[in-house]
mmCIF file with all atom_site columns, C-alpha atoms in Angstrom:
data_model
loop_
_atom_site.group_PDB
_atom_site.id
_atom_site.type_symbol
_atom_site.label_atom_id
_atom_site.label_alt_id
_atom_site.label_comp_id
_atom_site.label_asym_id
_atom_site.label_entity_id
_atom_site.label_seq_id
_atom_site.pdbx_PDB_ins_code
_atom_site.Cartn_x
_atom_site.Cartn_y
_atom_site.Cartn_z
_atom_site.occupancy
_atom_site.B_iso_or_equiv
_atom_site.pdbx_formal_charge
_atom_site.auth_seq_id
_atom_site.auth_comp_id
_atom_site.auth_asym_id
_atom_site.auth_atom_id
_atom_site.pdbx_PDB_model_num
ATOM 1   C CA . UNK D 1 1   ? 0.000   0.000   0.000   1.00 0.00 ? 1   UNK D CA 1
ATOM 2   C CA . UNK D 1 2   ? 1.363   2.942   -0.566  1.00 0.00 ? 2   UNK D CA 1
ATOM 3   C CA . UNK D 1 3   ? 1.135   6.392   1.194   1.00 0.00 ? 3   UNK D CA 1
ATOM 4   C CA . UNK D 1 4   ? -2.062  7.708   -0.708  1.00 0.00 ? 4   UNK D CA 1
ATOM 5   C CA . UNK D 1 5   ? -3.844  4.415   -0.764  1.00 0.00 ? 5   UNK D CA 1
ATOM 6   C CA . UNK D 1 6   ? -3.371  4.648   3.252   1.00 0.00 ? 6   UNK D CA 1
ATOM 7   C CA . UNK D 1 7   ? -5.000  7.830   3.521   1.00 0.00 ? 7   UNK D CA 1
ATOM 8   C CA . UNK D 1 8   ? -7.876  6.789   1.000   1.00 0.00 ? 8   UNK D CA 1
ATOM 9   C CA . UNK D 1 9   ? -8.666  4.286   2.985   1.00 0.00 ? 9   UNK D CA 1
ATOM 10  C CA . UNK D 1 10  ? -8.797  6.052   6.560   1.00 0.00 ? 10  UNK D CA 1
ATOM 11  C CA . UNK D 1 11  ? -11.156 8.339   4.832   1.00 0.00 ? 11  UNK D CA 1
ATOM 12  C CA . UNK D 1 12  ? -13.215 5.317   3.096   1.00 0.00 ? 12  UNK D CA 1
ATOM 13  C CA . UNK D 1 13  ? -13.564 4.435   6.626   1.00 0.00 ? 13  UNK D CA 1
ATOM 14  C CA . UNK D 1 14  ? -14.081 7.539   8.519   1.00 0.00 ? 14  UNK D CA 1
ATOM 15  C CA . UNK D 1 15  ? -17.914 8.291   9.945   1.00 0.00 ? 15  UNK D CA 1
ATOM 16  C CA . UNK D 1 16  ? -19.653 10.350  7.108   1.00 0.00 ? 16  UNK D CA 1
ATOM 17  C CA . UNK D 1 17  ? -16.439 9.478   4.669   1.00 0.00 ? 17  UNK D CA 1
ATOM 18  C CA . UNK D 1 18  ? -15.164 12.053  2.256   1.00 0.00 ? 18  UNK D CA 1
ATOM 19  C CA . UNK D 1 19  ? -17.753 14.673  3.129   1.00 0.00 ? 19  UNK D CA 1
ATOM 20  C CA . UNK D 1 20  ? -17.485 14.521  7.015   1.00 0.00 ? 20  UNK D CA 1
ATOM 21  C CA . UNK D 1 21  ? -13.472 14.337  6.679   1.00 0.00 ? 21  UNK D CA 1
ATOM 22  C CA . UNK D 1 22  ? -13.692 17.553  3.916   1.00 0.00 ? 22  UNK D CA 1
ATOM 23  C CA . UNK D 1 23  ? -15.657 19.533  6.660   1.00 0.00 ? 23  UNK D CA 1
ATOM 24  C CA . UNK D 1 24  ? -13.817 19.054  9.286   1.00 0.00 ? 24  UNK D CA 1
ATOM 25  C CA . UNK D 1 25  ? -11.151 20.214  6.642   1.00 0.00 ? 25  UNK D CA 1
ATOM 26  C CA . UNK D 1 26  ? -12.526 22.794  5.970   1.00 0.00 ? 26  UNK D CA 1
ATOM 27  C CA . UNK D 1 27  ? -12.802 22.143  2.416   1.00 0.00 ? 27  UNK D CA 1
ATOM 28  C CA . UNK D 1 28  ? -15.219 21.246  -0.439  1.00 0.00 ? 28  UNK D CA 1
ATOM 29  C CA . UNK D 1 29  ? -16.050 17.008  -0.562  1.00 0.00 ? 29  UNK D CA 1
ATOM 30  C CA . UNK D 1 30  ? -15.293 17.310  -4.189  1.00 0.00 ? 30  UNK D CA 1
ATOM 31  C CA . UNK D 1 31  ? -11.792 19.095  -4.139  1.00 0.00 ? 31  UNK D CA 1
ATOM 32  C CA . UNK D 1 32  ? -10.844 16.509  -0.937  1.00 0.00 ? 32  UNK D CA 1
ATOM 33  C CA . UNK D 1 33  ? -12.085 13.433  -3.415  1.00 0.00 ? 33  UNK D CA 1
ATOM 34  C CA . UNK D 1 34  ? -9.618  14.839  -6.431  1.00 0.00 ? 34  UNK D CA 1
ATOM 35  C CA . UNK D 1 35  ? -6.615  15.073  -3.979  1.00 0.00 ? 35  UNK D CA 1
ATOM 36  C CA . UNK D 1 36  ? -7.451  11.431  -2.972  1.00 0.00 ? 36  UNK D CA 1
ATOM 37  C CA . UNK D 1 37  ? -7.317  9.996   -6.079  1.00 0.00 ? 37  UNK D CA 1
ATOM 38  C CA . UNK D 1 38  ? -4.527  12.459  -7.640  1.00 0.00 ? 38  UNK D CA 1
ATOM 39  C CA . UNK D 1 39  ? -6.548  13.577  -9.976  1.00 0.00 ? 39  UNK D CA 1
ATOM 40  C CA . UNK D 1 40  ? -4.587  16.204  -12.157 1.00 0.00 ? 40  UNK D CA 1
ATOM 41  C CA . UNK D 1 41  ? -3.646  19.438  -10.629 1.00 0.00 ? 41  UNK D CA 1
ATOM 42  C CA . UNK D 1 42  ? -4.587  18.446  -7.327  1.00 0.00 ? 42  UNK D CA 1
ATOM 43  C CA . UNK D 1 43  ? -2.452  17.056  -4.487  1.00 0.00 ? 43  UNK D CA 1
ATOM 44  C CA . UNK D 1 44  ? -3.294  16.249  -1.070  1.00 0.00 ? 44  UNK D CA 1
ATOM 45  C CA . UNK D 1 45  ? -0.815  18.380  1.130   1.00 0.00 ? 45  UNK D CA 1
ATOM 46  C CA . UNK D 1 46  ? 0.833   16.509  4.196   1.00 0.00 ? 46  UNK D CA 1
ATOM 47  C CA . UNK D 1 47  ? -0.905  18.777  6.426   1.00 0.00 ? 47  UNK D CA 1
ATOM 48  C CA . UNK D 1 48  ? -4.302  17.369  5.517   1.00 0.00 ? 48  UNK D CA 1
ATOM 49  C CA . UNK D 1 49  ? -2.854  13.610  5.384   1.00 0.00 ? 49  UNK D CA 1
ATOM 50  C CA . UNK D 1 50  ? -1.849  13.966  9.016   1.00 0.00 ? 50  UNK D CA 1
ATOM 51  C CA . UNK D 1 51  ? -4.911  15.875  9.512   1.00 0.00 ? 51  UNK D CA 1
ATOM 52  C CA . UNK D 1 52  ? -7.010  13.054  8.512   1.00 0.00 ? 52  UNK D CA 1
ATOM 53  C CA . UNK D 1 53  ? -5.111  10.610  10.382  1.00 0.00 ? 53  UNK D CA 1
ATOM 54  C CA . UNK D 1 54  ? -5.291  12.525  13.776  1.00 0.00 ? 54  UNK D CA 1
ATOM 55  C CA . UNK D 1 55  ? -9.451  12.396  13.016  1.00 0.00 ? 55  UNK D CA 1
ATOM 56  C CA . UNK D 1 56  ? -9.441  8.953   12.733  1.00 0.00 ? 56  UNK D CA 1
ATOM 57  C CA . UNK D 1 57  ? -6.836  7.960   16.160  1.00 0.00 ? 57  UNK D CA 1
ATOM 58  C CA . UNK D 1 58  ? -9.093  10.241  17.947  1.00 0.00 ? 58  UNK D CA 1
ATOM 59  C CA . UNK D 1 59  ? -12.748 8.760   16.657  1.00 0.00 ? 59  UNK D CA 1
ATOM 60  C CA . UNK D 1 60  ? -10.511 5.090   17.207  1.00 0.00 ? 60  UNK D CA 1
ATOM 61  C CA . UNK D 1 61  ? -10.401 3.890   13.639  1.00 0.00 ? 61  UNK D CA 1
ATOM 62  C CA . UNK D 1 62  ? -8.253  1.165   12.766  1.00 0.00 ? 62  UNK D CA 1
ATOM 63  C CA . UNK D 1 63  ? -7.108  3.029   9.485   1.00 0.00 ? 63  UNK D CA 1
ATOM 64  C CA . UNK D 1 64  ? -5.772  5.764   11.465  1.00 0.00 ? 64  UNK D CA 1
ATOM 65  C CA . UNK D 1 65  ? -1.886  4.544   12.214  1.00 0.00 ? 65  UNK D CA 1
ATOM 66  C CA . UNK D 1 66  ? -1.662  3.919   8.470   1.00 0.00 ? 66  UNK D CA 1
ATOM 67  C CA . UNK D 1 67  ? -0.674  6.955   7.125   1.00 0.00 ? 67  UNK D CA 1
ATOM 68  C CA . UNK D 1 68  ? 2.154   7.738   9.924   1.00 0.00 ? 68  UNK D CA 1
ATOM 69  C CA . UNK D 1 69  ? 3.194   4.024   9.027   1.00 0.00 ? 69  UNK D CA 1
ATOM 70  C CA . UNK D 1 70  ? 3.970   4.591   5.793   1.00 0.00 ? 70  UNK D CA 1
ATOM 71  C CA . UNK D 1 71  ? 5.996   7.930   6.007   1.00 0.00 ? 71  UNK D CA 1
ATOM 72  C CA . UNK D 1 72  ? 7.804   5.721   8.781   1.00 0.00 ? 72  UNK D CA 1
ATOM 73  C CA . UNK D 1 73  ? 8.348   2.837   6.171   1.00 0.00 ? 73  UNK D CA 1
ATOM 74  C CA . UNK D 1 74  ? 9.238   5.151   3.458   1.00 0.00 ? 74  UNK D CA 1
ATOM 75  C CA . UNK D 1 75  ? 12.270  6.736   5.743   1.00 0.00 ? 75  UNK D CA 1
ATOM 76  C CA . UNK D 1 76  ? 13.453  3.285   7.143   1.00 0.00 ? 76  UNK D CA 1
ATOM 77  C CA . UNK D 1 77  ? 11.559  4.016   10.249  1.00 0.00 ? 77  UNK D CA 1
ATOM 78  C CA . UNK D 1 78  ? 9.113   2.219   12.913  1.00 0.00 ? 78  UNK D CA 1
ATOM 79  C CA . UNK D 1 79  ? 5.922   3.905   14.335  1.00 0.00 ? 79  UNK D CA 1
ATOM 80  C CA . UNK D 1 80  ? 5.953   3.739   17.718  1.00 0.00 ? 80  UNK D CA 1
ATOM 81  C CA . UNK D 1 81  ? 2.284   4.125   19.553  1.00 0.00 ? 81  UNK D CA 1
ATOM 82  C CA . UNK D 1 82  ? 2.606   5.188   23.136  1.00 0.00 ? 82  UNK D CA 1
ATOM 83  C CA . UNK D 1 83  ? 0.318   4.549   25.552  1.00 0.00 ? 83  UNK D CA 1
ATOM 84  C CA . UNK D 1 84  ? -2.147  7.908   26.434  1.00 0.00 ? 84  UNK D CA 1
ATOM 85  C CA . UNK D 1 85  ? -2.283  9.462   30.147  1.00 0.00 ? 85  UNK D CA 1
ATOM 86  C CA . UNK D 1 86  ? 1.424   9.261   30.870  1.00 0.00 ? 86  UNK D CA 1
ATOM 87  C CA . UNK D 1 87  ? 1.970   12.745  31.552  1.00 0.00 ? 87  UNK D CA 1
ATOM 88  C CA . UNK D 1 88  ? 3.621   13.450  35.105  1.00 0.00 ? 88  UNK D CA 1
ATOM 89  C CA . UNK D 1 89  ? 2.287   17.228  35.304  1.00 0.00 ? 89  UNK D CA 1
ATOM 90  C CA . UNK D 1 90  ? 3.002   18.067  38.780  1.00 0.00 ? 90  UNK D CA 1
ATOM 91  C CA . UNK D 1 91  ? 5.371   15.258  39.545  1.00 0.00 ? 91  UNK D CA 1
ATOM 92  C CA . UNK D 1 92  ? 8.430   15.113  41.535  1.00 0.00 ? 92  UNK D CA 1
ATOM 93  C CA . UNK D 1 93  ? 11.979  14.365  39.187  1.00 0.00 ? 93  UNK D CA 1
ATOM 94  C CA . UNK D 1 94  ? 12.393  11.902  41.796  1.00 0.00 ? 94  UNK D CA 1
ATOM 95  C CA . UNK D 1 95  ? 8.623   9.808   41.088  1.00 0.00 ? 95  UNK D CA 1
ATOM 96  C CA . UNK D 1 96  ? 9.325   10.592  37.576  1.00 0.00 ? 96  UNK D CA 1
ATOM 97  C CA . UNK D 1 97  ? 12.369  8.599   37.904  1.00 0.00 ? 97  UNK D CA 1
ATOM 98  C CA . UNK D 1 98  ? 11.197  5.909   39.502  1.00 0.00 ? 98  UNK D CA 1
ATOM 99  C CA . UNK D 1 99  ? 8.522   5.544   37.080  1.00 0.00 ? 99  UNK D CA 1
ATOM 100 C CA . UNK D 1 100 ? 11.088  5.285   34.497  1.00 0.00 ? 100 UNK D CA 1
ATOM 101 C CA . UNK D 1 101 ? 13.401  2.673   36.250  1.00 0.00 ? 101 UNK D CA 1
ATOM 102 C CA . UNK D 1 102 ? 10.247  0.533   36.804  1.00 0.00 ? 102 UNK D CA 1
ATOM 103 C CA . UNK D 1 103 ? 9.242   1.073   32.825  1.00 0.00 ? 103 UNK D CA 1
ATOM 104 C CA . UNK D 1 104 ? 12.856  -0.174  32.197  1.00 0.00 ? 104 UNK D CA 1
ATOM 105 C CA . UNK D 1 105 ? 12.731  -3.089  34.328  1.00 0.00 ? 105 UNK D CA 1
ATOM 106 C CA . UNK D 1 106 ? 9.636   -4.196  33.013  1.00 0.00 ? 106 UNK D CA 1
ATOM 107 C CA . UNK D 1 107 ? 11.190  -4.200  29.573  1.00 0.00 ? 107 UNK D CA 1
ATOM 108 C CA . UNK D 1 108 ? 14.184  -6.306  30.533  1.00 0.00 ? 108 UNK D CA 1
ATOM 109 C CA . UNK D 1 109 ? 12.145  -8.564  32.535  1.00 0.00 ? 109 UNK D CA 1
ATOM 110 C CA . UNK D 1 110 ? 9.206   -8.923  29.455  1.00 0.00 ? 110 UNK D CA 1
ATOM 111 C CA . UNK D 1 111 ? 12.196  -9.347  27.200  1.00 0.00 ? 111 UNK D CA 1
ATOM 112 C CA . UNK D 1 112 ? 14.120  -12.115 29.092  1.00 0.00 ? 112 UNK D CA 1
ATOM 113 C CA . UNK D 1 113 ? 11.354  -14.340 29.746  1.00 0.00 ? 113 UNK D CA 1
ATOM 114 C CA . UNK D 1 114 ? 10.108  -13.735 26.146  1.00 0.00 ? 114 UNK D CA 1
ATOM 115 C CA . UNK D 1 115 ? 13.917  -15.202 25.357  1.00 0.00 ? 115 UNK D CA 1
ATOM 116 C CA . UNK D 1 116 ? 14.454  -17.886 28.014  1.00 0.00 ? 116 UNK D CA 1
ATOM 117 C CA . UNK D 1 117 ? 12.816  -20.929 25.450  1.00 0.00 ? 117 UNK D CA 1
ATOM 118 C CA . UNK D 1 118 ? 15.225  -19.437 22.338  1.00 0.00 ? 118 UNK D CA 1
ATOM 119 C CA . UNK D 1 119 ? 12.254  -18.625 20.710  1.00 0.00 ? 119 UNK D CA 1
ATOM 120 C CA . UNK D 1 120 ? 10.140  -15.540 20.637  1.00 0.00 ? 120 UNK D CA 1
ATOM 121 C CA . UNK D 1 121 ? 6.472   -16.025 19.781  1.00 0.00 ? 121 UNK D CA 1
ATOM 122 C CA . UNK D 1 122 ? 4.343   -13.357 18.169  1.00 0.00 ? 122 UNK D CA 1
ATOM 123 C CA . UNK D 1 123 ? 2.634   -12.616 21.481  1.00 0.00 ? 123 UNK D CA 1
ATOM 124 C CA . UNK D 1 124 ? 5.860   -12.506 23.185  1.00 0.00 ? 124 UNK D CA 1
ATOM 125 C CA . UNK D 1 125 ? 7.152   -10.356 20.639  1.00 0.00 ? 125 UNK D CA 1
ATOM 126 C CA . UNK D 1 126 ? 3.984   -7.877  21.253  1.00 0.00 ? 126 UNK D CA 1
ATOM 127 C CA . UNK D 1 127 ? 4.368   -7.936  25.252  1.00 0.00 ? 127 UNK D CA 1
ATOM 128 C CA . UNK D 1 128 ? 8.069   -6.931  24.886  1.00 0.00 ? 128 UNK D CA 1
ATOM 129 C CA . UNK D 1 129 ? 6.569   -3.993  22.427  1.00 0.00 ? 129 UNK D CA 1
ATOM 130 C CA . UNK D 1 130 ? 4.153   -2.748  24.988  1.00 0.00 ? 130 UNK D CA 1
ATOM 131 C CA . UNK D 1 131 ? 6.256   -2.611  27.516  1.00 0.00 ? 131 UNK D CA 1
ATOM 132 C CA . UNK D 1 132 ? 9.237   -0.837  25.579  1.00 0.00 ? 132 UNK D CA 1
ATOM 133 C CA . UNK D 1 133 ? 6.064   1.896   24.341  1.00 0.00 ? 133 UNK D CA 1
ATOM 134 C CA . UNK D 1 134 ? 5.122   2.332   27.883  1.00 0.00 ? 134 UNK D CA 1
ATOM 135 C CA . UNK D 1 135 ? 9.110   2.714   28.904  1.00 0.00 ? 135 UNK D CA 1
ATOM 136 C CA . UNK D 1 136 ? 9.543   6.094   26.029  1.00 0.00 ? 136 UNK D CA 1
ATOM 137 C CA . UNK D 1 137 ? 6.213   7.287   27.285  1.00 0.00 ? 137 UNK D CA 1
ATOM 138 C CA . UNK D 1 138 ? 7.714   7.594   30.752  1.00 0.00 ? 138 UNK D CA 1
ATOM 139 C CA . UNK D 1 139 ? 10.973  8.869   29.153  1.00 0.00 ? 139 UNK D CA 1
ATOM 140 C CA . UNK D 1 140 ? 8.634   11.365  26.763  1.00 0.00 ? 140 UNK D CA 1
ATOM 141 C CA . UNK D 1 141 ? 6.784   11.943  30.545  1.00 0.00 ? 141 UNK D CA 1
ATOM 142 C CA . UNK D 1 142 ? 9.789   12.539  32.508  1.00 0.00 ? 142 UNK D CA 1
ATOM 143 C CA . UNK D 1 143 ? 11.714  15.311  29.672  1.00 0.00 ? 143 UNK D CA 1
ATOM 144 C CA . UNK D 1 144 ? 8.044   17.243  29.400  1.00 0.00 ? 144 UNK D CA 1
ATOM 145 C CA . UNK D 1 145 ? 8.143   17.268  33.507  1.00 0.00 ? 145 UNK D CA 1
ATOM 146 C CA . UNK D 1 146 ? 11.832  18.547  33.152  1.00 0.00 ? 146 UNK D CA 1
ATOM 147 C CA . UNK D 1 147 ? 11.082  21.060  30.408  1.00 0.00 ? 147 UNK D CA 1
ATOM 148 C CA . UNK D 1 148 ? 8.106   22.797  32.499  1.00 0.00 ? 148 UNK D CA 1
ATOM 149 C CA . UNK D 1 149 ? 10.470  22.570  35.483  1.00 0.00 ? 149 UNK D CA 1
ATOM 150 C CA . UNK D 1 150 ? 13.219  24.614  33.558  1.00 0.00 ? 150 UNK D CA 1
ATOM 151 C CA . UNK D 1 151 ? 10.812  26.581  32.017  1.00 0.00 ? 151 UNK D CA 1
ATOM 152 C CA . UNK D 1 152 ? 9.113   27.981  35.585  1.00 0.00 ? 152 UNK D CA 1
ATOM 153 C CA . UNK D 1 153 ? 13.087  28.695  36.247  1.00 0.00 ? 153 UNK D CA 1
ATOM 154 C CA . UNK D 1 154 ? 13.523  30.698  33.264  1.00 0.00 ? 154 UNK D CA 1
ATOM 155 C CA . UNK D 1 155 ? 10.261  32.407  34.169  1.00 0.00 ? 155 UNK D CA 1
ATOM 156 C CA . UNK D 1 156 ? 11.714  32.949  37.556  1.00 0.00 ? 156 UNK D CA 1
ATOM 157 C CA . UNK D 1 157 ? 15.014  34.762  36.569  1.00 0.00 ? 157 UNK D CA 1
ATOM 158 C CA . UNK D 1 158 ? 13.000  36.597  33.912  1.00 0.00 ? 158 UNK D CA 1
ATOM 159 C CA . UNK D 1 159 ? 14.540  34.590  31.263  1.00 0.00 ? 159 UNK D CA 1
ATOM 160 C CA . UNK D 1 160 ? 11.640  34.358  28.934  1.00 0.00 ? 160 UNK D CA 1
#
């Protein structure tokens, strides 16, 4: 599939298709159905095609990773979903921490008992993933707890 077909399809699929996605666009159903099928002169811009795939996570379509999969694929890259409601907004560094260390221990321990026949199963192979998402969610957790830290020092010292 290829990175057009991925977003036809997330809008083939989307609640009200091509004319619910082109409101929420904010654009005519007929100029968003040229774009999809690259019909001459018309292109749909990367800002739509992550547009449309952000409406579809969000409403919980299974069409919606597609899209960010395939600019992934086409740059040698992996998509990487992290789990939601990870933020640590008025955490200590320490807990933060912690919360990390724990992530990163359940990683080693999901990946060493996935290991310990010599084989890795498909469903062992998908534990190991969830638990390496849920260990950069607390690292993605911990930096935006650091960042608003330094950023109420900056404040502070009438830095910014």
């Amino acid at each position: 599939m290829d990175i057009l077909d991925s977003v036809r399809r997330a809008v083939r699929h989307y609640p009200g298709g091509v004319d619910a996605v082109a409101a929420r666009l904010g654009k005519s159903p007929s100029t968003l159905e040229k774009e999809l099928r690259a019909a001459p002169q018309y292109k749909l811009g990367a800002v739509d095609a992550a547009e449309i795939a952000a409406m579809c996570v969000e409403h919980g379509s299974d069409y919606g990773l597609e899209y960010p999969t395939r600019i992934a694929e086409a740059v040698g890259a992996t998509l990487l979903v992290l789990p939601r409601g990870t933020d640590v907004p008025d955490g200590v560094t320490a807990q933060a921490l912690a919360c990390l260390v724990r992530e990163f221990a359940d990683v080693v321990t999901s990946a060493t008992l996935a290991d310990a026949d010599g084989e890795i199963s498909r469903n062992e192979l998908l534990a190991v993933e969830r638990q390496w998402a849920e260990l950069v969610a607390a690292g993605q957790g911990l930096m935006r707890h650091l960042g608003a830290k330094h950023q109420a020092t900056m404040r502070k010292w009438g830095a910014l």
